[in-house]
């Protein structure tokens, strides 16, 4: 199919609304879910690493359930399932909850492994200068663990950005849903979906670029 | 210089220290007095319990039984001491490890300042001045802004010593501070330690550097099998040991061939 003038027209006209879907739907959904998810992941990782059997067990079970069920199904349970229990949550918050819980499960394993990668001697050295558990984590262990965690967590973030498109199925007006809305009356799905794909790709490229810079920054105190 | 609760001049007192790893006993009742301002060297074969004993003094290892008193802080390990008390005990001593214990993501200066500023909440500018003067004392004033990976092993150990001094402990503990170093770097670390001894620091040193024990220490403990087998001034213990085991050990390390 030759690219006709009207196709260029359509692309030009859709750029604005789709950008809007990215900036007002996809990006906030990604950023909020990722930050909340990281906080949850840190708590879960510390629970797994603790010597309290109950905490370890709960964290382990949580990760097992989150990783063992489809993300789309998790979205459906929260948005379509909970109302039957009398709990109705609007689309955007539903999506934030589902993605946060999901990121929390996956990232907790990354954070746990990266904390374990910090030598035991660092905990001891921190103890000898008087640090308690929280101070040791904040000042000594997490800064070193972050170096290990950034590459896999970047994967999680990039996956999340694309996975937020699933939120279109629970009526969140993000990038993909915007594209569907514009395409539906004109049947120009190929064009609109391609533009949407380009938007996702551009943002992923920017994220990869930031990842590289962050890694170089975190590696500045390591001999190479 | 005696304070309330401190019998004349004895800064560190250890009674009946007992510890096992699983079913393997590593400390079988250690008793020890260390006078303020004295240098004590602990020698013994690997696995003898000397490192465990040293680490028990600042609660990096928690023994099953025994009493440790440093200054006016006494801990009875048999009474399941709380975290607070162990933290107070820990603050009484500075610890220098065998190696690799500097915080790699902080400069030398920041390593030294970390305890005073973050834990003891001293004003940053005061702590900074003090940290710089401690780095000067260990001969590294010009390395303040370097990261650990930019320093040699000997320099790293000296920063470690400055970091331990910065928390203003009453006692300095050294756990094989030169064992992980290239031979030509050992001297600079021992020099700094000798300087501390001359300034009157109370020190406990686990080491295989017999020359250091001879020149700097006031008493030497030979530990084997979780006991203090023999103790005495270096002139006696290192020269004319009474115990067969001490003689064997010294012969092995002084003349390995």
Short mmCIF file of N, CA, C and O in Angstrom, two decimals, chain A residues 120-122 124-131 133 135 138-141 143-144 220-224, chain B residues 55 58 60 87 90 93 95 97 100-106 110 114-115 118-119 147 149 163 167:
data_model
loop_
_atom_site.label_atom_id
_atom_site.label_comp_id
_atom_site.label_asym_id
_atom_site.label_seq_id
_atom_site.Cartn_x
_atom_site.Cartn_y
_atom_site.Cartn_z
N UNK A 120 30.09 -9.24 53.17
CA UNK A 120 29.71 -9.22 54.57
C UNK A 120 30.59 -8.25 55.38
O UNK A 120 30.15 -7.63 56.34
N UNK A 121 31.84 -8.14 54.94
CA UNK A 121 32.77 -7.23 55.63
C UNK A 121 32.28 -5.79 55.67
O UNK A 121 32.62 -5.03 56.58
N UNK A 122 31.47 -5.41 54.69
CA UNK A 122 30.94 -4.05 54.68
C UNK A 122 29.94 -3.83 55.81
O UNK A 122 29.90 -2.77 56.42
N UNK A 124 30.06 -5.44 58.61
CA UNK A 124 30.84 -5.43 59.84
C UNK A 124 31.57 -4.11 60.03
O UNK A 124 31.59 -3.55 61.12
N UNK A 125 32.15 -3.60 58.93
CA UNK A 125 32.86 -2.33 59.02
C UNK A 125 31.88 -1.23 59.45
O UNK A 125 32.21 -0.37 60.28
N UNK A 126 30.67 -1.27 58.91
CA UNK A 126 29.67 -0.27 59.29
C UNK A 126 29.32 -0.40 60.77
O UNK A 126 29.18 0.60 61.48
N UNK A 127 29.23 -1.64 61.24
CA UNK A 127 28.91 -1.85 62.65
C UNK A 127 30.02 -1.28 63.54
O UNK A 127 29.74 -0.66 64.57
N UNK A 128 31.28 -1.44 63.12
CA UNK A 128 32.36 -0.97 63.98
C UNK A 128 32.44 0.55 64.04
O UNK A 128 33.01 1.07 64.98
N UNK A 129 31.91 1.26 63.05
CA UNK A 129 31.86 2.71 63.22
C UNK A 129 30.55 3.14 63.87
O UNK A 129 30.26 4.33 63.97
N UNK A 130 29.76 2.17 64.31
CA UNK A 130 28.60 2.48 65.14
C UNK A 130 27.26 2.49 64.44
O UNK A 130 26.24 2.85 65.03
N UNK A 131 27.24 2.10 63.16
CA UNK A 131 25.97 2.20 62.43
C UNK A 131 24.99 1.11 62.84
O UNK A 131 25.38 -0.03 63.06
N UNK A 133 21.23 -0.99 61.77
CA UNK A 133 20.80 -1.68 60.56
C UNK A 133 20.36 -0.70 59.46
O UNK A 133 20.82 -0.77 58.32
N UNK A 135 20.89 2.59 59.13
CA UNK A 135 21.97 3.46 58.66
C UNK A 135 22.93 2.70 57.75
O UNK A 135 23.39 3.22 56.73
N UNK A 138 21.34 2.35 54.38
CA UNK A 138 21.21 3.63 53.68
C UNK A 138 22.57 4.16 53.21
O UNK A 138 22.71 4.63 52.09
N UNK A 139 23.56 4.06 54.08
CA UNK A 139 24.84 4.70 53.78
C UNK A 139 25.84 3.76 53.10
O UNK A 139 26.71 4.23 52.37
N UNK A 140 25.76 2.47 53.40
CA UNK A 140 26.82 1.57 52.97
C UNK A 140 26.33 0.52 51.96
O UNK A 140 26.88 0.37 50.88
N UNK A 141 25.25 -0.19 52.32
CA UNK A 141 24.89 -1.37 51.52
C UNK A 141 24.12 -1.00 50.25
O UNK A 141 24.49 -1.42 49.15
N UNK A 143 23.89 1.85 48.51
CA UNK A 143 24.67 2.51 47.45
C UNK A 143 25.52 1.53 46.65
O UNK A 143 25.66 1.68 45.43
N UNK A 144 26.07 0.52 47.33
CA UNK A 144 26.87 -0.47 46.60
C UNK A 144 25.99 -1.45 45.85
O UNK A 144 26.33 -1.88 44.75
N UNK A 220 31.96 4.95 39.05
CA UNK A 220 33.10 5.85 39.08
C UNK A 220 34.10 5.51 40.19
O UNK A 220 35.24 5.88 40.12
N UNK A 221 33.64 4.78 41.22
CA UNK A 221 34.56 4.46 42.31
C UNK A 221 35.08 3.03 42.22
O UNK A 221 35.59 2.48 43.17
N UNK A 222 34.91 2.43 41.04
CA UNK A 222 35.37 1.05 40.88
C UNK A 222 36.47 1.02 39.84
O UNK A 222 36.34 1.61 38.78
N UNK A 223 37.57 0.36 40.16
CA UNK A 223 38.66 0.24 39.22
C UNK A 223 38.20 -0.54 38.00
O UNK A 223 37.50 -1.54 38.14
N UNK A 224 38.55 -0.08 36.81
CA UNK A 224 38.15 -0.81 35.61
C UNK A 224 39.35 -1.23 34.81
O UNK A 224 40.41 -0.69 34.95
N UNK B 55 37.13 -10.39 67.96
CA UNK B 55 35.83 -9.95 67.46
C UNK B 55 34.76 -10.00 68.55
O UNK B 55 33.74 -9.31 68.45
N UNK B 58 34.19 -6.56 70.50
CA UNK B 58 33.25 -5.51 70.07
C UNK B 58 31.99 -6.11 69.44
O UNK B 58 31.35 -5.50 68.61
N UNK B 60 31.20 -8.28 67.33
CA UNK B 60 31.03 -8.79 65.97
C UNK B 60 30.75 -10.29 66.04
O UNK B 60 30.08 -10.85 65.19
N UNK B 87 25.87 -2.05 71.34
CA UNK B 87 26.29 -0.86 70.59
C UNK B 87 27.21 0.02 71.43
O UNK B 87 28.19 0.56 70.94
N UNK B 90 30.54 -1.61 71.57
CA UNK B 90 31.20 -1.46 70.29
C UNK B 90 31.86 -0.08 70.14
O UNK B 90 32.92 0.07 69.55
N UNK B 93 35.60 0.60 71.22
CA UNK B 93 36.80 0.17 70.52
C UNK B 93 36.74 0.48 69.03
O UNK B 93 35.67 0.52 68.44
N UNK B 95 38.10 -0.78 65.26
CA UNK B 95 38.51 -2.07 64.71
C UNK B 95 39.16 -1.88 63.34
O UNK B 95 38.62 -1.19 62.49
N UNK B 97 40.43 -4.16 60.14
CA UNK B 97 40.27 -5.51 59.61
C UNK B 97 41.47 -5.93 58.76
O UNK B 97 42.34 -5.12 58.43
N UNK B 100 40.06 -4.99 52.74
CA UNK B 100 38.83 -4.85 51.96
C UNK B 100 37.65 -4.33 52.77
O UNK B 100 36.52 -4.63 52.47
N UNK B 101 37.90 -3.56 53.81
CA UNK B 101 36.77 -3.13 54.64
C UNK B 101 36.47 -1.64 54.53
O UNK B 101 35.55 -1.16 55.16
N UNK B 102 37.23 -0.92 53.71
CA UNK B 102 36.85 0.49 53.50
C UNK B 102 35.56 0.52 52.69
O UNK B 102 35.25 -0.40 51.96
N UNK B 103 34.82 1.63 52.84
CA UNK B 103 33.61 1.80 52.03
C UNK B 103 34.05 2.25 50.64
O UNK B 103 34.56 3.35 50.47
N UNK B 104 33.88 1.40 49.61
CA UNK B 104 34.49 1.67 48.30
C UNK B 104 33.87 2.87 47.59
O UNK B 104 34.49 3.44 46.71
N UNK B 105 32.64 3.23 47.98
CA UNK B 105 31.96 4.32 47.27
C UNK B 105 32.20 5.67 47.94
O UNK B 105 31.55 6.64 47.60
N UNK B 106 33.11 5.70 48.89
CA UNK B 106 33.41 6.97 49.56
C UNK B 106 34.90 7.27 49.46
O UNK B 106 35.72 6.35 49.49
N UNK B 110 35.88 10.82 53.37
CA UNK B 110 34.50 10.48 53.72
C UNK B 110 34.45 9.20 54.57
O UNK B 110 33.64 9.10 55.49
N UNK B 114 32.67 9.36 58.20
CA UNK B 114 31.35 8.74 58.21
C UNK B 114 30.83 8.45 59.62
O UNK B 114 29.71 8.82 59.97
N UNK B 115 31.65 7.79 60.44
CA UNK B 115 31.22 7.48 61.80
C UNK B 115 30.91 8.73 62.61
O UNK B 115 29.82 8.87 63.17
N UNK B 118 27.74 10.72 60.66
CA UNK B 118 26.45 10.03 60.47
C UNK B 118 25.97 9.37 61.76
O UNK B 118 24.78 9.38 62.06
N UNK B 119 26.91 8.81 62.53
CA UNK B 119 26.49 8.10 63.73
C UNK B 119 26.54 8.99 64.96
O UNK B 119 25.58 9.09 65.72
N UNK B 147 39.52 7.69 46.04
CA UNK B 147 38.67 6.55 46.40
C UNK B 147 39.57 5.36 46.75
O UNK B 147 40.71 5.29 46.27
N UNK B 149 39.90 2.43 45.66
CA UNK B 149 40.53 1.67 44.57
C UNK B 149 41.76 2.40 44.01
O UNK B 149 42.57 1.79 43.31
N UNK B 163 40.02 5.72 60.16
CA UNK B 163 38.57 5.60 60.33
C UNK B 163 38.23 5.06 61.71
O UNK B 163 37.28 5.51 62.35
N UNK B 167 36.26 7.51 65.57
CA UNK B 167 35.09 7.39 66.45
C UNK B 167 35.50 7.60 67.91
O UNK B 167 34.69 7.44 68.82
#
